[in-house]
Coordinates of C-alpha atoms and ligand atoms in Angstrom, one line a residue:
X57 CA -25.9 25.7 5.3
X58 CA -24.9 24.8 8.7
X59 CA -21.8 22.8 8.7
X60 CA -22.5 19.5 10.4
X61 CA -20.1 18.4 13.0
X62 CA -17.9 15.8 11.2
X63 CA -16.4 12.8 12.8
X64 CA -12.7 12.8 13.6
X65 CA -10.1 10.1 12.4
X66 CA -6.8 9.6 13.6
X67 CA -4.3 7.1 12.0
X68 CA -0.4 6.6 12.1
X69 CA 2.1 4.9 10.0
X70 CA 5.6 4.1 11.0
X71 CA 8.5 5.4 9.0
X72 CA 10.2 2.2 8.8
X73 CA 11.7 1.2 5.6
X74 CA 10.9 2.5 2.1
X75 CA 7.4 3.1 1.2
X76 CA 5.8 0.2 -0.8
X77 CA 2.6 -0.6 -2.6
X78 CA 1.5 -2.3 0.5
X79 CA 1.6 1.1 2.6
X80 CA -0.1 2.9 -0.3
X81 CA -3.0 0.3 -0.7
X82 CA -3.1 -0.7 2.9
X83 CA -3.0 2.8 4.4
X84 CA -2.2 6.0 2.8
X85 CA -4.5 5.9 -0.3
X86 CA -7.7 5.2 2.0
X87 CA -6.6 7.9 4.2
X88 CA -6.6 10.2 1.4
X89 CA -10.2 8.9 0.4
X90 CA -11.4 9.3 3.9
X91 CA -10.7 13.3 3.8
X92 CA -13.9 13.8 1.9
X93 CA -16.0 12.6 4.8
X94 CA -14.1 13.2 7.9
X95 CA -11.8 15.5 9.8
X96 CA -8.5 13.7 9.6
X97 CA -5.1 13.6 11.7
X98 CA -2.5 11.8 10.2
X99 CA 0.6 11.1 11.7
X100 CA 4.3 9.6 11.1
X101 CA 4.9 7.4 14.1
X102 CA 8.4 7.8 14.6
X103 CA 8.3 7.0 18.4
X104 CA 6.8 3.6 17.7
X105 CA 9.6 2.9 15.2
X106 CA 12.0 3.3 18.2
X107 CA 10.7 0.1 19.9
X108 CA 13.2 -1.7 17.2
X109 CA 16.3 -0.5 16.9
X110 CA 17.0 2.1 14.2
X111 CA 19.8 3.7 12.5
X112 CA 19.6 7.3 13.5
X113 CA 20.2 9.1 10.2
X114 CA 17.9 6.7 8.4
X115 CA 15.0 7.3 10.8
X116 CA 15.5 10.9 10.1
X117 CA 15.2 10.4 6.4
X118 CA 12.5 7.9 6.4
X119 CA 10.3 10.0 8.5
X120 CA 10.5 12.9 5.9
X121 CA 9.9 10.2 3.1
X122 CA 6.8 9.1 4.8
X123 CA 5.5 12.7 5.0
X124 CA 6.3 13.2 1.5
X125 CA 4.4 9.9 0.4
X126 CA 1.3 11.1 2.5
X127 CA 1.4 14.6 0.5
X128 CA 2.1 12.8 -2.8
X129 CA -1.0 10.6 -2.2
X130 CA -3.2 13.5 -1.6
X131 CA -3.2 14.1 1.9
X132 CA -4.3 17.9 2.0
X133 CA -2.5 19.7 4.9
X134 CA -4.6 22.7 4.6
X135 CA -7.8 21.2 5.6
X136 CA -6.7 18.1 7.8
X137 CA -3.6 17.9 10.0
X138 CA -0.5 16.0 9.2
X139 CA 2.3 15.8 11.6
X140 CA 5.2 13.8 13.3
X141 CA 4.4 12.0 16.5
X142 CA 7.5 13.1 18.3
X143 CA 6.7 16.8 17.3
X144 CA 3.8 16.8 19.7
X145 CA 4.8 16.2 23.3
X146 CA 1.4 15.7 24.5
X147 CA 1.4 12.1 23.3
X148 CA 4.1 11.0 25.7
X149 CA 2.5 12.9 28.4
X150 CA -0.8 11.2 28.3
X151 CA 0.9 7.7 27.6
X152 CA 2.3 7.9 31.0
X153 CA -1.0 8.5 32.8
X154 CA -2.5 5.8 30.7
X155 CA 0.3 3.4 31.6
X156 CA -0.4 4.2 35.2
X157 CA -4.0 2.8 34.4
X158 CA -3.0 -0.3 32.3
X159 CA -2.1 -3.7 33.8
X160 CA 1.1 -5.7 33.0
X161 CA -1.3 -8.7 32.5
X162 CA -3.1 -6.9 29.6
X163 CA -0.1 -5.8 27.9
X164 CA 1.4 -9.2 28.3
X165 CA -1.2 -10.6 26.3
X166 CA -0.8 -8.4 23.2
X167 CA 0.0 -10.9 20.1
X168 CA 2.2 -8.1 18.5
X169 CA 4.3 -8.0 21.9
X170 CA 4.7 -11.6 21.9
X171 CA 5.6 -11.9 18.2
X172 CA 8.0 -9.1 18.2
X173 CA 9.8 -10.3 21.4
X174 CA 10.1 -13.7 19.6
X175 CA 11.7 -12.0 16.5
X176 CA 14.1 -9.6 18.5
X177 CA 15.0 -11.7 21.5
X178 CA 18.0 -9.4 22.3
X179 CA 15.8 -6.4 22.4
X180 CA 12.7 -6.9 24.3
X181 CA 12.6 -3.3 25.6
X182 CA 10.2 -1.4 27.8
X183 CA 8.8 0.4 24.8
X184 CA 7.9 -2.8 23.0
X185 CA 5.9 -3.6 25.9
X186 CA 4.0 -0.3 26.5
X187 CA 3.8 0.3 22.7
X188 CA 0.0 0.0 22.8
X189 CA -0.3 2.5 25.6
X190 CA 1.4 5.1 23.4
X191 CA -0.8 4.1 20.8
X192 CA -4.0 4.7 22.7
X193 CA -2.5 7.9 23.7
X194 CA -2.2 8.9 20.1
X195 CA -5.8 8.1 19.7
X196 CA -7.4 9.3 22.8
X197 CA -5.5 12.7 22.8
X198 CA -7.5 13.6 19.7
X199 CA -10.8 12.2 21.1
X200 CA -10.6 10.4 17.7
X201 CA -14.0 8.7 16.7
X202 CA -12.5 6.3 14.1
X203 CA -9.3 4.8 13.5
X204 CA -8.2 3.2 10.3
X205 CA -6.0 0.4 10.9
X206 CA -4.6 -2.8 9.4
X207 CA -5.7 -6.2 10.7
X208 CA -2.6 -6.6 12.8
X209 CA -3.7 -3.5 14.7
X210 CA -7.2 -4.4 15.8
X211 CA -6.1 -5.6 19.1
X212 CA -4.2 -2.4 19.9
X213 CA -7.4 -0.5 19.2
X214 CA -9.4 -2.9 21.5
X215 CA -7.0 -2.0 24.4
X216 CA -7.3 1.5 23.6
X217 CA -10.7 1.4 24.0
X218 CA -10.5 -0.8 27.3
X219 CA -8.2 1.9 28.6
X220 CA -10.5 4.7 27.8
X221 CA -13.6 3.0 29.3
X222 CA -11.7 2.3 32.5
X223 CA -10.2 5.7 32.8
X224 CA -13.8 7.2 32.2
X225 CA -15.0 4.9 34.8
X226 CA -12.6 6.0 37.4
X227 CA -12.5 9.7 36.6
X228 CA -15.7 10.6 34.9
X229 CA -16.3 10.9 31.3
X230 CA -12.9 12.0 29.4
X231 CA -12.5 10.3 26.3
X232 CA -14.4 9.2 23.2
X233 CA -14.4 5.4 22.6
X234 CA -12.7 5.0 19.4
X235 CA -14.0 2.6 16.6
X236 CA -12.0 0.7 14.3
X237 CA -12.2 1.4 10.7
X238 CA -11.2 -1.5 8.4
X239 CA -11.5 -0.6 4.8
X240 CA -13.3 -3.5 2.5
X241 CA -10.7 -3.4 -0.1
X242 CA -7.1 -2.4 1.0
X243 CA -7.0 -4.3 4.2
X244 CA -3.7 -6.0 3.5
X245 CA -1.4 -6.4 0.7
X246 CA 0.6 -9.6 0.7
X247 CA 4.3 -10.4 -0.4
X248 CA 4.3 -11.1 -4.3
X249 CA 7.1 -13.6 -3.6
X250 CA 5.6 -15.4 -0.5
X251 CA 1.8 -14.5 -0.4
X252 CA 1.4 -15.9 3.1
X253 CA 3.3 -12.9 4.3
X254 CA 2.5 -9.3 4.4
X255 CA 4.4 -7.1 2.0
X256 CA 7.4 -5.5 3.5
X257 CA 10.4 -3.9 2.2
X258 CA 12.4 -6.0 4.8
X259 CA 11.6 -8.8 2.8
X260 CA 14.9 -10.6 1.7
X261 CA 13.5 -11.3 -1.7
X262 CA 13.2 -8.0 -3.5
X263 CA 10.5 -9.4 -5.8
X264 CA 8.2 -9.5 -3.0
X265 CA 7.8 -5.9 -2.8
X266 CA 6.8 -3.1 -5.2
X267 CA 8.5 0.2 -3.9
X268 CA 6.6 3.6 -4.4
X269 CA 9.8 4.6 -6.5
X270 CA 10.0 1.7 -8.7
X271 CA 9.7 2.4 -12.4
X272 CA 7.4 0.7 -14.8
X273 CA 10.0 -2.0 -16.1
X274 CA 10.6 -2.9 -12.4
X275 CA 7.0 -3.1 -11.5
X276 CA 6.3 -5.2 -14.7
X277 CA 9.3 -7.6 -14.0
X278 CA 8.0 -7.9 -10.4
X279 CA 4.6 -8.6 -11.0
X280 CA 5.8 -11.2 -13.9
X281 CA 7.5 -13.2 -11.2
X282 CA 4.7 -13.0 -8.7
X283 CA 4.1 -16.4 -7.1
X284 CA 0.5 -17.7 -7.9
X285 CA -0.4 -21.5 -8.2
X286 CA -0.6 -24.0 -10.8
X287 CA -4.1 -24.2 -11.9
X288 CA -4.2 -21.1 -14.3
X289 CA -7.6 -20.1 -13.0
X290 CA -8.5 -16.4 -11.9
X291 CA -10.4 -17.0 -8.9
X292 CA -10.6 -15.2 -5.5
X293 CA -9.9 -17.6 -2.6
X294 CA -7.4 -16.2 0.0
X295 CA -7.0 -19.8 1.6
X296 CA -6.5 -21.8 -1.6
X297 CA -5.2 -19.3 -3.9
X298 CA -3.4 -16.6 -1.9
X299 CA -1.0 -15.4 -4.6
X300 CA -3.8 -14.9 -7.2
X301 CA -6.2 -13.5 -4.8
X302 CA -3.5 -11.0 -3.5
X303 CA -3.0 -9.7 -7.2
X304 CA -6.8 -9.6 -7.6
X305 CA -6.9 -7.4 -4.6
X306 CA -4.6 -5.0 -6.1
X307 CA -6.0 -5.0 -9.6
X308 CA -9.5 -4.3 -8.1
X309 CA -8.0 -1.4 -6.1
X310 CA -6.7 0.3 -9.0
X311 CA -9.6 -0.4 -11.6
X312 CA -12.6 -0.4 -9.3
X313 CA -13.6 -3.8 -10.6
X314 CA -15.1 -6.3 -8.4
X315 CA -13.7 -9.7 -7.9
X316 CA -16.4 -11.3 -10.2
X317 CA -15.8 -8.7 -12.8
X318 CA -12.1 -9.6 -12.6
X319 CA -12.8 -13.6 -12.6
X320 CA -15.1 -13.1 -15.7
X321 CA -12.3 -10.6 -17.6
X322 CA -9.7 -13.6 -17.3
X323 CA -11.7 -16.6 -17.7
X324 CA -10.1 -19.0 -20.1
X325 CA -6.9 -16.7 -20.1
X326 CA -3.7 -17.8 -18.6
X327 CA -1.8 -16.1 -15.6
X328 CA 0.5 -14.4 -18.1
X329 CA -2.1 -12.0 -19.3
X330 CA -3.7 -11.4 -15.8
X331 CA -0.1 -10.5 -14.3
X332 CA 0.7 -8.2 -17.2
X333 CA -2.8 -6.4 -16.6
X334 CA -2.2 -6.1 -12.7
X335 CA 1.3 -4.7 -13.4
X336 CA 0.1 -2.1 -15.9
X337 CA -2.8 -1.0 -14.0
X338 CA -0.4 -0.6 -10.9
X339 CA 2.3 1.3 -12.8
X340 CA -0.4 3.6 -14.3
X341 CA -1.7 4.3 -11.0
X342 CA 1.6 4.8 -9.2
X343 CA 3.3 6.9 -12.0
X344 CA 1.5 10.3 -10.9
X345 CA 2.0 9.5 -7.1
X346 CA 5.8 8.4 -7.6
X347 CA 6.3 11.7 -9.9
X348 CA 4.7 13.7 -7.0
X349 CA 6.5 12.0 -4.2
X350 CA 10.1 12.9 -6.0
X351 CA 9.0 16.4 -6.5
X352 CA 7.9 17.0 -3.0
X353 CA 10.8 15.2 -1.5
X354 CA 13.1 17.5 -3.5
X355 CA 11.5 20.4 -1.7
X356 CA 12.6 19.8 1.9
X357 CA 11.5 23.1 3.2
X358 CA 7.9 22.6 1.9
X359 CA 7.7 19.3 3.7
X360 CA 9.3 20.6 7.1
X361 CA 7.1 23.5 6.8
X362 CA 3.9 21.4 6.6
X363 CA 5.2 19.3 9.4
X364 CA 5.8 22.4 11.6
X365 CA 2.3 23.8 11.2
X366 CA 0.8 20.4 11.4
X367 CA 2.5 20.1 14.8
X368 CA 1.3 23.1 16.1
X369 CA -2.3 22.5 15.1
X370 CA -2.2 19.1 16.5
X371 CA -0.6 20.3 19.8
X372 CA -3.4 22.7 20.4
X373 CA -6.0 20.0 20.3
X374 CA -3.9 17.6 22.3
X375 CA -2.8 19.9 25.0
X376 CA -6.2 20.7 26.0
X377 CA -6.6 16.8 26.5
X378 CA -3.6 16.6 28.7
X379 CA -4.5 19.6 30.7
X380 CA -7.8 17.9 31.5
X381 CA -6.5 14.6 32.1
X382 CA -3.8 16.0 34.6
X383 CA -6.4 18.1 36.5
X384 CA -8.7 14.9 36.6
X385 CA -6.0 12.5 38.0
X386 CA -4.9 15.2 40.5
X387 CA -1.6 16.6 39.4
X388 CA -1.1 20.0 40.7
X389 CA -1.7 22.6 38.3
X390 CA -0.4 26.3 38.9
X391 CA -2.5 29.3 37.5
X392 CA -1.0 30.7 34.6
Ligands
LIG1454 N1 1.2 1.1 15.4 C1 0.6 1.3 14.1 C2 1.2 0.4 13.0 O1 2.3 0.1 13.3 C3 1.0 2.8 13.9 C4 0.2 3.6 14.7 C5 0.8 4.3 15.9 C6 -1.1 4.0 14.8 N2 -0.1 5.1 16.4 C7 -1.3 5.0 15.9 C8 -2.3 3.7 14.0 C9 -2.6 5.4 16.3 C10 -3.6 4.0 14.3 C11 -3.6 4.8 15.6 O2 0.6 0.2 12.0

């Protein structure tokens, strides 16, 4: 049977903080599922992490940890490509050319830039400003068709499309216009302690997040304390019942049950039963991933070998795009 050309997926995740349940449901788990239907490139976005000050040793460690999590979650580096952003110089090379084709005004309008500038007023650096250009380069350098991203990145995907469209208009057809891929279920997992905020391990309240390394008792305890509301009705309503709805999303992810199934299952029962069920489903689902993660992380040379191979394969694809772009914009190329 002739192999049909599959669409190409690219996505990235920053190696900031210890991997959480939010990273797993919101991104990594979906990435693993997409491998059946697409050619995938998955990257640890360490260069993007530099836009916020990082402790060097910690960034290095987190980068390897994130790679180990991807492998533990089932990313298959033999059939797909997994690598670290900074290991493929083509991203930065393309990023410069794209930056020269991106307007100050459009970058100024990015809501994440505005939010992060407000959050770190002492470090509003150039990288924070050009962050979406590097992200556009990550995507366009591989001519990715689809880009799985969280809600908070849709504006960056939009600008990547704008940059690609503009470039194609000026220099002739060069880039594929990427589409966003927002999965139905795991769009965004919220903090267990403050369900209005995204789950993040930088949360000051440790009960707000579940780490991929948490043991079962810790997971049970954190879910038991999860903030809900006072009406004791398990019903999906993100606006009125953000805490309960977040727990329902988590439960639905791991059991495959619909929101209606879950509402029926817990009708007439209190939140105690519900939280326990969510906690157990989560602990059971995470147990094998957590074990794999520990096993893989202990084998540093395996992880590094995967990353080395991944970077070489990614670079072969990316270098071709950069050469084409350099030629199109008029950079002198010498014969080899
Ligand atoms: N900016 C993304 C985030 O923080 C990570 C990222 C970097 C990315 N480059 C990308 C995601 C390219 C998709 C495609 O979530």
